[in-house]
Amino acid sequence: MDDFALSCPVPLPGDETIRTAHGGGGRATERLLDTIFRPAFDGPELARRHDGARLDLAGPVAMTTDSYVVRPLVFPGGDIGSLAVNGTVNDLAMCGARPAFLSAAFILEEGLETALLGRIVQSMAVAARAAGVRVVTGDLKVVERGKADGVFITTSGVGSIVATPAIEPQAVRPGDVVILSGDVGRHGIAVMAAREGLGFEPAIVSDCASVAAPVLALLDAGVDVHCLRDLTRGGLAGGLVEIAETAGLAMAIDEREVAVSVPVAAACEILGLDPFHVANEGRFVAFVGAGDAERAIAILRGHAVSEGAVAIGVVTSGPAGRVSARGLIGGTRILDMLSGEQLPRIC
Amino acid sequence: MDDFALSCPVPLPGDETIRTAHGGGGRATERLLDTIFRPAFDGPELARRHDGARLDLAGPVAMTTDSYVVRPLVFPGGDIGSLAVNGTVNDLAMCGARPAFLSAAFILEEGLETALLGRIVQSMAVAARAAGVRVVTGDLKVVERGKADGVFITTSGVGSIVATPAIEPQAVRPGDVVILSGDVGRHGIAVMAAREGLGFEPAIVSDCASVAAPVLALLDAGVDVHCLRDLTRGGLAGGLVEIAETAGLAMAIDEREVAVSVPVAAACEILGLDPFHVANEGRFVAFVGAGDAERAIAILRGHAVSEGAVAIGVVTSGPAGRVSARGLIGGTRILDMLSGEQLPRIC
């Protein structure tokens, strides 16, 4: 992250911390937009200074939204800005869409350091560029001290759907191979360690990244992809159970194929967490027709963000929502969705 | 608002107030979605239970977003839910688009009463139906007590642009007639009175409403509309100055044509506020070619939400950003954008 520091804008005198006036839609807001936001998200749509952006998009279109409330705002491997871009980009990719345009709405707490906001916005711009999307419209609100927690960001995204037929849970079929794009548990543990000041050595770095490129590569190659799901809140187990329930099918997973890095496994051991339930921000599962599974894995492995892609199991016909995982020493456990979240505010 | 009370869902035992677990993406989130959100926003897209919605939209497309942090959550004439729908619908209309689909992202504070959330969500559903849009995708996050303020809602919207050429500040021309759709200052004063417990008699009611219908009527009739702007934060003065600056033109306004209701005028007098700077949520200005102004006013007056439409001035060529207002007793003042906002957190 340190490379951003150099390119970050310097707030004007009097604007070093966020004040209520910065959210008023008047001169102070304009000054903040001109110093921090417009240089980062430069583009023809924002330059029109209108109530929204005019976009050239061919239908059908995918639309998605997420609010980001992660704490702390900056963590190893990312910050709330890169997370807000990658999370929404990945949701579009999971719909079989080519991520194209984002909106970004900021709720700022009075007293937030403007330089930190500048760094977060820069980080969004860098993530957007890397993912091939543009932030085309936005909003800025300020609430009083103690009425928010630094900054909350809500990003929405749109993109043209390139996949036919539709990629969705209902398209999953018995016999589909479940492909996991890489090791799990890094994002949740990285954020939690940063929040609680746990000094794991080496530091655990979030997997926060766009997965649009490998997903589009699968689709462009005509791979028989039935469903995609990024493994955010709820982790691998939550994602699999949700899809099994929606599809009305079961899954048999082999835990031995699921990679968990040694530091993440050790941290989970110490903290009493199950890495299958820990959030990721750059991992997904693909449900692919059996005949195309090998080709899909080869394509995914050609991209750094999914170079660890492996088949971890298959979809079976019964009973709906039952995901069984064969463990390291031969036994089988049933995966379930948690009631809440093991680690709150990780996204 | 009381008619909603009857149709509001009753939270399940244990779900009477929002807990951190409700934002975890697990069973507790699902239960809240099933009780509160899915019944209100019922539709084929949400039923797919995917990471985003698949929409049929013909390009070009307008996209807009706003976060809503209004306090109090409920005020005479609306609540944060109807505001979040109408505000985003109106921004789409201002782009010359037919509002079609919304996303809605909720940041909830732990301890929020679930029944109040249910009422707000119901209110969104009613407002969406009235405006002819559907909420097709969303998100839910929970933060700890004291880290938000009840509920913040971010809505984004998309719609097909029906206006050609583009409706935008840059299209304004000298000689254009400035048409105002109704009386000003009601929303800001209504919210402030509710917040501060000022018992104006009769109560001042927000103008919060969708203006999509009259705007689409103008466009469908082929009226020569150059620009549209809803008069939210910054009010009438802020909106006019911003457009004059962006267009590089001046405007001459006749204050005597701008309607301010007697209760709003009295409240502004007492509170030392200028109604020209007070926020509205159902008022807009239209910049229309002189030859079409009379026809535009007639069309607007055919819709209840804009039945008070009048011409309030003209666009002139001289100095960029200068908006002069001829006053009640003959003098002229120059309108400016405020530094901040007279009334914080009114939207």
XYZ file of C-alpha atoms in Angstrom:
694
model
C 0.000 0.000 0.000
C 2.905 2.364 0.614
C 3.280 3.161 -3.058
C -0.051 5.003 -2.925
C 1.213 7.428 -0.324
C 3.241 9.291 -2.920
C 0.360 9.861 -5.303
C -2.195 10.765 -2.654
C -3.602 14.270 -2.853
C -2.826 16.706 -0.045
C -5.968 18.196 1.529
C -6.333 21.969 1.375
C -5.844 23.957 4.611
C -9.000 23.624 6.714
C -9.864 20.324 5.041
C -7.438 18.115 7.002
C -10.293 16.335 8.741
C -13.831 15.714 7.545
C -16.410 18.185 8.795
C -20.203 18.129 8.519
C -19.972 20.822 5.859
C -18.152 18.387 3.546
C -21.413 16.466 3.208
C -23.634 19.466 2.560
C -23.494 19.445 -1.228
C -22.079 22.986 -1.282
C -18.638 24.536 -1.762
C -16.952 22.329 0.845
C -18.272 19.184 -0.864
C -17.109 20.479 -4.244
C -13.637 21.152 -2.834
C -13.406 17.604 -1.470
C -14.624 16.157 -4.769
C -12.056 18.225 -6.658
C -9.121 17.284 -4.386
C -9.830 13.651 -3.598
C -12.459 12.063 -5.819
C -12.410 13.570 -9.304
C -8.631 13.116 -9.813
C -8.949 9.440 -8.775
C -12.070 8.565 -10.775
C -11.394 10.807 -13.755
C -13.686 10.042 -16.683
C -16.209 11.519 -19.083
C -19.245 10.573 -16.961
C -18.115 12.314 -13.764
C -17.007 15.305 -15.824
C -20.642 15.896 -16.879
C -21.411 16.798 -13.237
C -24.934 15.495 -13.559
C -27.205 13.496 -11.226
C -26.136 10.208 -12.768
C -23.976 8.678 -15.474
C -24.912 7.842 -19.069
C -23.525 4.414 -19.970
C -23.321 2.398 -23.140
C -24.344 -1.086 -22.103
C -25.855 -3.845 -24.195
C -28.502 -5.922 -22.434
C -29.095 -8.184 -20.626
C -27.382 -6.428 -17.766
C -26.304 -7.686 -14.327
C -26.655 -5.335 -11.345
C -25.300 -5.871 -7.842
C -24.626 -3.879 -4.667
C -22.755 -4.253 -1.377
C -22.055 -2.033 1.597
C -18.580 -2.309 3.114
C -18.107 -1.708 6.832
C -14.794 -3.539 7.380
C -12.796 -2.701 10.491
C -9.939 -1.762 10.495
C -10.096 0.331 7.327
C -6.643 -0.835 6.230
C -5.397 -4.417 6.577
C -2.609 -6.558 5.098
C -3.413 -7.024 1.416
C -6.003 -4.298 1.043
C -8.279 -1.693 2.543
C -11.963 -0.822 2.498
C -11.467 0.839 -0.900
C -9.949 -2.103 -2.777
C -12.422 -4.401 -1.008
C -15.405 -2.278 -2.134
C -14.246 -2.439 -5.744
C -13.203 -6.097 -5.868
C -16.228 -7.345 -3.939
C -18.667 -5.764 -6.364
C -16.611 -6.660 -9.445
C -16.572 -10.276 -8.278
C -20.343 -10.341 -7.732
C -20.824 -9.217 -11.338
C -18.417 -11.888 -12.566
C -20.379 -14.491 -10.569
C -23.447 -13.496 -12.628
C -21.568 -14.274 -15.850
C -21.235 -10.572 -16.612
C -18.321 -8.485 -17.811
C -17.905 -5.925 -14.989
C -18.061 -2.473 -16.567
C -19.217 0.405 -14.358
C -19.373 1.063 -10.617
C -21.079 3.639 -8.455
C -19.555 4.520 -5.088
C -21.425 6.105 -2.167
C -19.459 7.217 0.890
C -20.760 7.751 4.423
C -18.029 9.585 6.330
C -17.747 10.150 10.057
C -16.930 13.671 11.122
C -13.290 13.768 12.223
C -12.019 11.234 9.671
C -8.566 12.199 8.439
C -8.882 13.470 4.900
C -5.486 11.997 4.003
C -6.722 8.523 4.967
C -9.829 9.050 2.842
C -7.565 10.111 -0.011
C -5.531 6.940 0.345
C -8.686 4.783 0.334
C -10.050 6.517 -2.753
C -6.686 6.082 -4.516
C -6.788 2.430 -3.630
C -10.266 2.166 -5.187
C -8.981 3.781 -8.356
C -6.055 1.347 -8.568
C -8.339 -1.655 -7.944
C -10.838 -0.412 -10.528
C -8.105 -0.042 -13.129
C -6.803 -3.532 -12.368
C -10.315 -4.985 -12.719
C -11.076 -3.101 -15.922
C -13.997 -1.106 -14.512
C -14.679 2.593 -14.027
C -16.326 4.444 -11.155
C -18.821 6.647 -12.993
C -21.075 8.168 -10.354
C -21.116 8.594 -6.596
C -22.354 10.268 -3.474
C -20.904 11.698 -0.298
C -22.593 12.060 3.086
C -21.127 13.090 6.440
C -22.569 12.120 9.821
C -21.588 13.407 13.237
C -18.770 11.944 15.302
C -19.911 8.660 16.872
C -22.669 8.087 14.287
C -20.546 6.003 11.889
C -17.119 4.330 12.080
C -14.652 6.269 9.950
C -16.035 5.457 6.526
C -18.614 3.107 5.057
C -18.595 2.573 1.287
C -21.427 1.181 -0.806
C -20.527 0.167 -4.330
C -22.995 -0.948 -6.962
C -21.966 -2.414 -10.264
C -23.376 -3.129 -13.700
C -22.067 -5.114 -16.638
C -23.336 -6.892 -19.719
C -24.076 -10.567 -19.213
C -21.925 -12.610 -21.580
C -22.988 -16.080 -20.424
C -25.860 -18.001 -22.021
C -27.669 -19.852 -20.615
C -27.841 -18.024 -17.281
C -25.185 -18.832 -14.664
C -27.115 -19.302 -11.426
C -27.739 -21.783 -8.622
C -30.777 -23.201 -10.428
C -28.547 -24.281 -13.327
C -26.444 -26.677 -11.203
C -26.900 -30.350 -12.209
C -26.050 -33.685 -10.554
C -22.623 -34.749 -11.775
C -21.285 -31.181 -11.978
C -17.714 -30.890 -10.753
C -17.101 -28.355 -7.948
C -13.921 -26.398 -8.688
C -12.359 -24.189 -6.002
C -10.107 -21.388 -7.265
C -7.478 -21.380 -4.484
C -6.696 -21.644 -0.766
C -9.318 -20.440 1.708
C -9.552 -18.349 4.886
C -7.000 -15.657 4.245
C -9.191 -12.548 4.154
C -11.074 -13.166 7.381
C -7.940 -14.056 9.343
C -5.949 -11.127 7.918
C -8.650 -8.627 8.922
C -9.162 -10.165 12.330
C -5.431 -10.225 13.052
C -5.124 -6.554 12.049
C -8.134 -5.602 14.191
C -7.033 -7.458 17.296
C -3.350 -6.681 16.896
C -2.387 -10.348 16.616
C 1.154 -10.379 15.247
C 1.196 -13.577 13.215
C 4.608 -14.201 11.643
C 4.674 -14.148 8.675
C 1.719 -11.719 8.421
C -1.371 -13.269 6.871
C -2.310 -11.285 3.780
C -5.883 -10.983 2.483
C -6.666 -12.625 -0.866
C -8.691 -9.510 -1.811
C -8.578 -9.323 -5.640
C -10.708 -9.233 -8.756
C -11.502 -12.657 -10.183
C -13.136 -11.236 -13.303
C -10.277 -12.169 -15.645
C -10.279 -15.952 -15.023
C -14.089 -16.045 -14.993
C -14.316 -14.250 -18.324
C -11.624 -16.564 -19.679
C -13.831 -19.560 -18.808
C -16.830 -17.971 -20.494
C -14.899 -16.820 -23.562
C -13.586 -20.368 -23.995
C -17.151 -21.684 -23.981
C -16.606 -23.816 -20.881
C -19.866 -25.413 -19.670
C -20.138 -23.317 -16.459
C -23.447 -23.748 -14.615
C -22.915 -21.609 -11.523
C -20.291 -19.412 -9.869
C -20.129 -18.175 -6.288
C -17.523 -16.055 -4.522
C -16.788 -17.249 -1.007
C -17.204 -14.102 1.080
C -19.261 -14.009 4.321
C -19.949 -17.585 5.346
C -16.837 -18.829 3.573
C -16.587 -22.004 1.506
C -19.094 -23.910 3.638
C -21.702 -21.127 3.563
C -21.407 -20.741 -0.213
C -21.727 -24.451 -0.923
C -24.692 -24.973 1.430
C -26.542 -21.963 0.034
C -26.169 -23.198 -3.531
C -27.074 -26.772 -2.597
C -30.249 -25.498 -0.899
C -31.234 -23.221 -3.783
C -30.497 -25.881 -6.395
C -32.281 -28.584 -4.364
C -29.238 -30.875 -4.673
C -26.485 -32.351 -2.509
C -22.693 -32.192 -2.767
C -19.867 -34.490 -1.764
C -16.651 -32.600 -1.034
C -13.207 -33.985 -0.331
C -11.636 -31.833 2.400
C -8.201 -33.079 1.460
C -8.424 -31.133 -1.809
C -9.203 -27.814 -0.070
C -6.001 -25.825 0.431
C -5.519 -23.881 3.647
C -2.141 -22.163 3.985
C -0.018 -23.187 6.972
C -0.259 -19.753 8.689
C -4.053 -19.626 8.213
C -4.449 -23.181 9.499
C -2.306 -22.357 12.530
C -4.236 -19.149 13.243
C -7.562 -20.992 12.949
C -6.254 -23.669 15.314
C -5.243 -21.074 17.914
C -8.465 -19.059 17.579
C -10.826 -21.991 17.384
C -12.108 -21.061 13.931
C -13.035 -23.343 11.050
C -11.289 -22.152 7.854
C -14.229 -23.537 5.842
C -16.389 -20.785 7.379
C -13.868 -17.932 7.198
C -14.477 -15.228 4.561
C -12.451 -14.856 1.377
C -12.411 -11.926 -1.050
C -10.642 -13.435 -4.045
C -11.867 -17.030 -4.074
C -14.807 -18.643 -5.818
C -16.293 -21.993 -6.680
C -17.334 -22.928 -10.210
C -19.873 -25.663 -10.958
C -18.858 -27.110 -14.295
C -20.202 -29.947 -16.434
C -17.986 -33.018 -15.820
C -16.751 -33.134 -19.400
C -15.317 -29.627 -19.159
C -13.811 -29.766 -15.666
C -10.228 -30.499 -16.686
C -10.247 -27.736 -19.297
C -11.750 -25.287 -16.770
C -9.015 -26.029 -14.230
C -6.312 -25.533 -16.845
C -7.756 -22.145 -17.835
C -8.071 -21.001 -14.214
C -4.507 -22.025 -13.431
C -3.332 -19.691 -16.204
C -4.341 -16.695 -14.047
C -2.353 -15.766 -10.926
C -5.495 -15.146 -8.857
C -6.756 -18.682 -9.509
C -3.524 -20.612 -10.061
C -4.458 -22.928 -7.187
C -7.670 -24.133 -8.844
C -8.611 -27.749 -8.048
C -11.662 -30.001 -8.213
C -12.911 -30.494 -4.655
C -16.033 -32.569 -5.195
C -19.185 -33.315 -7.157
C -22.865 -32.475 -7.114
C -25.195 -35.375 -6.344
C -28.934 -35.761 -6.544
C -30.024 -35.994 -2.986
C -31.022 -34.740 -0.270
C -31.441 -31.001 -0.992
C -28.896 -28.784 0.765
C -26.774 -31.639 2.150
C -23.056 -30.930 1.726
C -20.878 -33.745 3.061
C -17.141 -33.348 3.454
C -14.811 -36.346 3.621
C -12.104 -35.393 6.102
C -8.364 -35.849 6.420
C -8.573 -39.064 8.399
C -11.388 -40.651 6.457
C -14.520 -39.611 8.378
C -17.275 -37.511 6.846
C -18.887 -34.378 8.331
C -21.913 -32.421 7.188
C -21.222 -28.763 6.433
C -23.814 -26.221 7.492
C -24.364 -22.509 7.250
C -23.600 -20.734 10.529
C -26.283 -18.759 12.332
C -24.264 -15.565 12.313
C -20.666 -14.967 11.347
C -17.566 -16.194 13.148
C -15.885 -12.851 12.550
C -18.063 -9.741 12.283
C -17.227 -6.773 10.055
C -14.726 -8.480 7.806
C -16.289 -6.865 4.711
C -47.814 6.244 7.274
C -50.090 4.460 9.693
C -51.632 2.309 7.004
C -48.328 0.459 6.756
C -48.482 -0.679 10.341
C -51.098 -3.301 9.527
C -49.178 -4.887 6.701
C -45.820 -4.871 8.464
C -44.328 -8.285 9.162
C -43.948 -9.368 12.782
C -40.369 -10.357 13.659
C -39.815 -13.908 14.865
C -39.046 -14.466 18.575
C -35.398 -13.551 19.187
C -35.376 -11.234 16.181
C -37.147 -8.268 17.830
C -34.006 -6.178 17.693
C -31.126 -6.315 15.238
C -28.106 -8.293 16.403
C -24.648 -8.613 14.853
C -25.573 -12.102 13.687
C -28.228 -10.617 11.372
C -25.423 -9.186 9.258
C -23.333 -12.340 9.092
C -24.739 -13.757 5.885
C -25.838 -16.969 7.660
C -29.115 -18.348 9.001
C -29.988 -15.210 10.967
C -29.545 -13.062 7.840
C -31.678 -15.478 5.828
C -34.422 -15.317 8.460
C -34.431 -11.506 8.354
C -34.485 -11.538 4.549
C -37.392 -13.991 4.580
C -39.453 -12.047 7.152
C -38.783 -8.450 6.193
C -37.162 -8.024 2.798
C -38.279 -10.745 0.404
C -42.028 -10.272 1.049
C -41.647 -6.516 0.413
C -39.449 -6.696 -2.676
C -40.914 -9.855 -4.151
C -39.801 -10.427 -7.730
C -38.142 -12.902 -10.062
C -34.655 -11.416 -9.633
C -34.518 -11.712 -5.843
C -36.040 -15.179 -6.075
C -32.937 -16.358 -7.990
C -30.915 -15.850 -4.753
C -27.811 -15.010 -6.714
C -25.031 -12.440 -6.241
C -26.796 -9.929 -8.473
C -29.834 -9.424 -10.675
C -30.219 -10.118 -14.389
C -32.061 -7.221 -16.020
C -33.462 -6.567 -19.458
C -32.420 -3.028 -20.231
C -31.945 -1.366 -23.589
C -28.973 1.015 -23.788
C -27.953 3.730 -23.310
C -28.452 3.339 -19.574
C -28.403 5.902 -16.764
C -26.915 4.874 -13.412
C -27.024 6.807 -10.157
C -26.460 6.244 -6.427
C -27.138 7.992 -3.119
C -26.650 7.148 0.535
C -29.418 8.212 2.893
C -28.567 9.157 6.479
C -31.627 11.276 7.359
C -32.394 11.840 11.031
C -35.023 11.180 12.349
C -35.774 8.022 10.385
C -39.476 8.908 10.142
C -40.766 12.447 9.479
C -44.034 14.034 8.322
C -44.548 12.996 4.709
C -42.056 10.159 4.564
C -39.238 8.168 6.091
C -35.726 7.082 5.155
C -37.234 4.297 3.045
C -39.496 6.380 0.804
C -36.728 8.991 0.609
C -34.171 6.403 -0.525
C -36.485 5.230 -3.307
C -37.739 8.625 -4.491
C -34.337 10.303 -4.331
C -32.761 7.741 -6.612
C -35.795 7.513 -8.906
C -35.674 11.302 -9.301
C -31.963 11.305 -10.115
C -32.655 8.844 -12.940
C -35.511 11.004 -14.211
C -33.167 14.019 -14.162
C -30.910 12.097 -16.577
C -33.815 11.715 -19.012
C -34.120 8.035 -18.126
C -37.130 5.853 -17.379
C -36.391 4.605 -13.829
C -36.537 0.806 -13.909
C -34.511 -1.071 -11.289
C -33.055 -0.230 -7.880
C -30.548 -1.887 -5.595
C -30.789 -1.282 -1.853
C -27.942 -1.749 0.645
C -28.681 -1.457 4.359
C -26.233 -0.683 7.163
C -28.032 -1.448 10.426
C -26.996 -0.498 13.940
C -27.157 -3.282 16.496
C -30.210 -2.704 18.699
C -32.432 -1.256 15.940
C -36.021 -2.380 16.405
C -36.831 -4.937 13.755
C -40.431 -3.671 13.557
C -39.170 -0.205 12.628
C -36.933 -1.736 9.968
C -39.952 -3.631 8.685
C -41.954 -0.430 8.435
C -39.144 1.321 6.548
C -38.798 -1.575 4.119
C -42.576 -1.604 3.556
C -42.432 2.099 2.874
C -39.716 1.487 0.273
C -41.888 -1.133 -1.389
C -44.857 1.241 -1.541
C -42.712 4.081 -2.916
C -41.145 1.765 -5.493
C -44.558 0.611 -6.677
C -45.763 4.216 -6.944
C -42.700 5.171 -8.960
C -42.926 2.149 -11.249
C -39.574 0.638 -10.250
C -38.521 -2.624 -8.634
C -35.868 -3.346 -6.010
C -33.990 -6.250 -7.591
C -30.871 -6.785 -5.488
C -29.549 -5.729 -2.116
C -27.219 -6.145 0.810
C -27.414 -6.132 4.585
C -24.669 -5.288 7.069
C -24.855 -4.841 10.835
C -22.413 -2.745 12.876
C -22.082 -2.538 16.644
C -24.139 -0.190 18.785
C -22.785 3.349 18.478
C -21.097 2.680 15.120
C -24.043 3.820 12.969
C -27.306 5.673 13.643
C -30.229 3.252 13.380
C -30.120 2.565 9.674
C -28.370 3.987 6.638
C -29.681 3.023 3.201
C -27.827 3.302 -0.087
C -29.932 2.940 -3.212
C -28.571 2.778 -6.727
C -30.755 2.922 -9.789
C -30.632 2.157 -13.484
C -32.977 2.953 -16.325
C -32.952 3.293 -20.087
C -32.325 6.812 -21.305
C -35.278 7.943 -23.413
C -34.134 11.504 -24.129
C -32.095 12.452 -27.187
C -30.047 14.569 -27.306
C -28.637 14.184 -23.792
C -30.311 16.107 -20.977
C -27.439 17.635 -19.015
C -26.084 20.965 -17.769
C -23.930 21.367 -20.877
C -27.071 21.394 -23.066
C -28.500 24.555 -21.445
C -28.646 27.516 -23.882
C -29.109 31.284 -23.480
C -32.814 32.037 -23.790
C -33.900 28.784 -22.124
C -36.808 29.242 -19.754
C -36.275 28.033 -16.165
C -39.378 26.171 -14.976
C -39.804 25.285 -11.293
C -42.157 22.386 -10.541
C -43.693 23.650 -7.268
C -43.184 25.375 -3.924
C -39.810 25.041 -2.211
C -38.382 24.336 1.249
C -40.821 21.779 2.597
C -38.584 18.721 2.992
C -35.763 20.398 4.893
C -38.103 22.202 7.271
C -40.264 19.104 7.852
C -37.229 16.987 8.783
C -35.709 19.690 10.944
C -38.968 20.292 12.792
C -39.328 16.548 13.440
C -35.736 16.280 14.639
C -35.835 19.262 16.964
C -39.397 18.658 18.155
C -40.621 21.990 16.817
C -44.403 21.763 16.794
C -45.360 23.922 13.839
C -49.144 24.141 13.381
C -50.199 22.953 10.882
C -47.341 20.412 10.644
C -45.068 21.006 7.669
C -45.075 17.918 5.455
C -42.151 16.872 3.261
C -42.654 17.033 -0.507
C -40.866 13.649 -0.790
C -42.238 12.019 -3.974
C -41.288 10.581 -7.335
C -41.238 13.127 -10.148
C -40.657 10.503 -12.816
C -44.195 10.673 -14.245
C -44.245 14.389 -15.160
C -40.655 14.225 -16.446
C -41.444 11.256 -18.692
C -44.586 13.074 -19.865
C -42.417 16.003 -20.998
C -40.051 13.676 -22.845
C -42.825 11.582 -24.383
C -44.442 14.766 -25.689
C -41.164 15.727 -27.365
C -40.783 18.928 -25.342
C -37.432 20.605 -26.021
C -35.953 19.897 -22.546
C -32.251 20.767 -22.239
C -31.583 20.034 -18.583
C -33.341 18.835 -15.426
C -32.193 19.068 -11.813
C -33.906 17.999 -8.604
C -33.491 20.517 -5.811
C -32.182 18.398 -2.938
C -29.178 19.405 -0.800
C -28.416 23.047 -1.549
C -32.022 23.726 -2.511
C -33.157 25.865 -5.434
C -30.227 28.274 -5.165
C -27.614 25.499 -5.019
C -29.134 23.699 -8.013
C -29.312 26.819 -10.188
C -25.781 27.990 -9.348
C -24.307 24.545 -10.000
C -25.933 24.332 -13.418
C -25.019 27.924 -14.303
C -21.381 27.182 -13.416
C -21.272 23.900 -15.344
C -23.025 25.405 -18.374
C -20.834 28.536 -18.273
C -23.934 30.741 -18.409
C -25.906 33.146 -16.197
C -29.546 33.145 -15.080
C -32.022 35.854 -14.151
C -34.667 34.633 -11.711
C -37.762 36.426 -10.476
C -38.157 35.605 -6.772
C -41.804 36.641 -6.921
C -42.555 33.574 -9.048
C -41.007 31.138 -6.545
C -43.723 29.746 -4.284
C -42.968 29.217 -0.598
C -45.901 28.028 1.501
C -46.939 30.271 4.372
C -45.917 27.756 7.100
C -42.520 27.167 5.468
C -41.940 30.900 5.064
C -42.871 31.478 8.702
C -40.611 28.652 9.913
C -37.708 29.986 7.834
C -38.301 33.463 9.253
C -38.206 32.159 12.841
C -35.173 29.932 12.251
C -33.207 32.396 10.156
C -33.116 30.101 7.129
C -33.362 31.011 3.458
C -36.005 28.817 1.735
C -34.016 29.110 -1.500
C -31.293 27.026 0.166
C -33.530 24.496 1.946
C -33.649 20.958 0.543
C -36.602 19.526 -1.380
C -37.272 15.899 -2.320
C -40.042 16.277 -4.888
C -39.131 19.484 -6.713
C -37.065 20.071 -9.812
C -36.182 22.735 -12.348
C -36.448 22.163 -16.093
C -34.507 24.192 -18.629
C -36.677 24.311 -21.731
C -36.328 26.010 -25.117
C -38.402 29.224 -25.031
C -40.788 28.050 -27.735
C -41.804 25.015 -25.695
C -42.058 26.601 -22.232
C -45.801 27.138 -22.189
C -46.480 23.602 -23.375
C -44.066 22.201 -20.768
C -45.817 24.058 -17.949
C -49.202 22.796 -19.108
C -47.958 19.191 -19.134
C -46.368 19.516 -15.690
C -49.527 21.018 -14.221
C -51.390 17.892 -15.303
C -49.530 15.877 -12.613
C -50.290 16.382 -8.922
C -46.602 16.372 -7.953
C -45.870 19.287 -10.305
C -49.215 21.080 -10.443
C -47.528 24.246 -9.171
C -45.152 24.493 -12.141
C -44.234 28.054 -13.170
C -41.585 29.836 -15.209
C -39.244 31.551 -12.748
C -36.650 33.045 -15.074
C -34.393 32.732 -18.103
C -30.857 31.704 -18.968
C -28.614 34.507 -20.217
C -25.167 34.574 -21.760
C -23.394 36.597 -19.199
C -20.944 35.849 -16.616
C -20.642 32.100 -15.986
C -22.301 30.932 -12.783
C -24.024 34.241 -11.999
C -27.613 33.697 -10.836
C -29.391 36.961 -10.064
C -32.746 37.018 -8.321
C -35.080 40.006 -8.528
C -36.731 40.315 -5.133
C -40.145 41.075 -3.783
C -39.496 44.796 -3.375
C -37.641 45.292 -6.636
C -33.978 44.882 -5.634
C -31.738 42.149 -7.043
C -29.521 39.723 -5.114
C -26.930 37.253 -6.361
C -27.591 33.656 -5.345
C -24.625 31.551 -4.325
C -23.953 28.007 -3.277
C -23.443 27.707 0.472
C -20.189 26.412 1.902
C -21.888 23.597 3.778
C -25.555 22.927 4.386
C -27.967 24.964 6.497
C -29.508 21.756 7.828
C -27.330 18.644 8.077
C -28.645 15.097 7.587
C -31.871 15.966 5.826
C -31.339 13.199 3.258
